[in-house]
XYZ file of C-alpha atoms in Angstrom:
162
model
C 1.695 1.605 -19.360
C -0.379 -0.903 -21.291
C -3.505 -2.955 -20.715
C -4.798 -0.425 -18.180
C -8.069 -1.283 -16.446
C -9.993 0.127 -13.510
C -11.888 -2.459 -11.493
C -14.443 -2.073 -8.715
C -13.596 -4.227 -5.701
C -15.930 -7.170 -5.125
C -16.514 -5.948 -1.564
C -16.734 -2.251 -0.752
C -18.390 0.358 1.425
C -17.539 3.341 -0.748
C -17.119 2.731 -4.475
C -13.463 1.679 -4.192
C -11.459 0.557 -7.190
C -7.987 -0.442 -8.207
C -6.179 0.495 -11.395
C -4.112 -2.276 -12.958
C -1.622 -1.820 -15.783
C 1.641 -3.232 -17.095
C 5.008 -1.789 -18.009
C 8.245 -3.350 -19.212
C 11.713 -2.812 -17.762
C 14.648 -4.841 -19.032
C 12.404 -7.363 -20.801
C 10.454 -7.936 -17.593
C 6.697 -7.325 -17.692
C 5.636 -5.799 -14.401
C 2.068 -5.584 -13.172
C 1.414 -2.249 -11.466
C -1.627 -1.712 -9.254
C -2.716 1.509 -7.566
C -5.599 1.577 -5.104
C -7.322 3.270 -2.186
C -8.968 0.809 0.207
C -11.906 1.197 2.588
C -11.027 1.793 6.231
C -14.230 0.519 7.789
C -15.668 -1.916 8.349
C -12.477 -3.867 8.879
C -14.034 -6.911 7.213
C -14.241 -4.889 3.978
C -10.622 -3.721 4.287
C -9.453 -7.306 4.793
C -11.578 -8.574 1.886
C -10.025 -5.933 -0.384
C -6.499 -6.866 0.720
C -7.321 -10.517 0.044
C -8.643 -9.592 -3.399
C -5.365 -7.779 -4.158
C -3.413 -10.779 -2.905
C -5.374 -13.117 -5.180
C -5.040 -10.674 -8.072
C -1.224 -10.797 -8.061
C -0.851 -14.463 -7.182
C -0.157 -15.451 -10.800
C 1.904 -12.361 -11.709
C 5.628 -12.979 -12.095
C 6.457 -9.361 -11.210
C 4.185 -6.882 -9.469
C 4.112 -3.617 -7.539
C 1.073 -2.536 -5.514
C 0.902 1.058 -4.252
C -1.694 3.145 -2.540
C -3.572 4.292 0.492
C -4.324 0.926 2.022
C -5.966 2.518 5.076
C -4.198 0.328 7.596
C -3.264 1.151 11.141
C -0.593 -1.091 12.540
C 2.471 -0.490 14.632
C 3.456 -4.135 15.144
C 3.039 -7.569 13.581
C 0.516 -8.411 16.296
C -1.935 -5.671 15.230
C -5.128 -6.814 13.512
C -4.433 -4.979 10.236
C -1.128 -6.821 9.940
C -2.462 -10.238 10.961
C -5.658 -10.048 8.894
C -4.294 -8.054 5.961
C -0.546 -7.925 5.395
C 0.573 -11.248 6.838
C -0.654 -13.150 3.765
C 1.721 -11.098 1.579
C 4.687 -11.607 3.916
C 3.969 -15.334 4.240
C 4.012 -15.603 0.430
C 7.493 -14.036 0.351
C 6.388 -10.631 -0.937
C 7.972 -7.392 0.265
C 6.299 -4.536 2.165
C 7.677 -1.017 2.366
C 5.536 -0.297 5.430
C 3.840 -2.191 8.251
C 6.269 -5.059 8.641
C 9.450 -5.938 10.448
C 11.246 -5.693 7.101
C 11.197 -1.875 6.849
C 9.292 -0.821 9.948
C 5.985 0.792 10.774
C 6.096 4.217 9.196
C 3.595 6.974 9.954
C 2.163 8.438 6.747
C -1.201 9.965 7.738
C -2.597 12.271 10.371
C -5.872 14.136 10.184
C -4.714 17.398 11.700
C -3.617 20.868 10.636
C -0.580 21.041 12.898
C 0.893 17.517 12.856
C -0.483 16.600 16.269
C -2.812 13.707 16.804
C -2.658 10.019 16.066
C -0.540 9.054 13.083
C -1.441 5.977 11.061
C 0.595 3.710 8.823
C -1.894 3.875 5.945
C 0.246 3.994 2.821
C 2.248 1.100 1.462
C 4.144 -0.377 -1.441
C 4.063 -4.151 -1.870
C 6.288 -5.976 -4.356
C 6.661 -9.503 -5.623
C 9.443 -11.585 -4.104
C 11.720 -10.885 -7.086
C 11.523 -7.093 -6.669
C 13.605 -6.122 -3.661
C 12.848 -3.001 -1.651
C 16.303 -1.551 -1.002
C 15.243 1.517 0.969
C 12.094 3.272 2.118
C 11.594 6.989 2.713
C 8.637 8.953 4.019
C 8.867 12.448 2.527
C 8.441 14.939 5.388
C 8.332 18.078 3.178
C 4.670 18.782 4.013
C 5.631 19.141 7.673
C 7.594 22.284 6.756
C 4.420 23.963 5.480
C 2.007 23.575 8.394
C -0.406 26.497 8.467
C -2.913 25.455 11.124
C -5.701 25.572 8.520
C -5.131 22.781 6.009
C -4.887 19.143 7.034
C -1.593 17.421 6.386
C -3.302 14.316 5.035
C -0.768 11.808 3.609
C 3.001 12.005 3.573
C 4.373 10.333 0.431
C 6.224 7.067 0.845
C 8.707 5.998 -1.785
C 11.222 3.240 -2.312
C 14.335 2.285 -4.202
C 13.665 -1.037 -5.926
C 15.840 -3.706 -7.469
C 14.164 -5.847 -10.098
C 15.813 -9.262 -10.143
């Protein structure tokens, strides 16, 4: 990774940042961004998603990963319409929270797996990086102890860089 920076979002409730860096694969310079967005108020979440969208607009290749704190189970949900739709409309790819790969549960705040699951984690790629497959790693579910919260299940993808 080169040119690594950590940047405070322009709009935030908690002190939320993103880390931006670059790596090269096959002579292609790829912008990589990792972040953890605010959940509430929703206006802050949507402002942070818009800031990420604007950040990658001029990148030829990019991958965004992180806990994006979204909750959407269809393309009519507010987090999709006000947050993810701009990425889809631009031709970018989403590993989660879209019709492309589905609405995958990755977070629940419980110690036994019960409760309301959210689709909080995502991977977004530029239009020239295809998401071939998406997996939510369920290993944590095998280790429920009734004491520790499950928190996030990892989401990962197989990518093709074109």
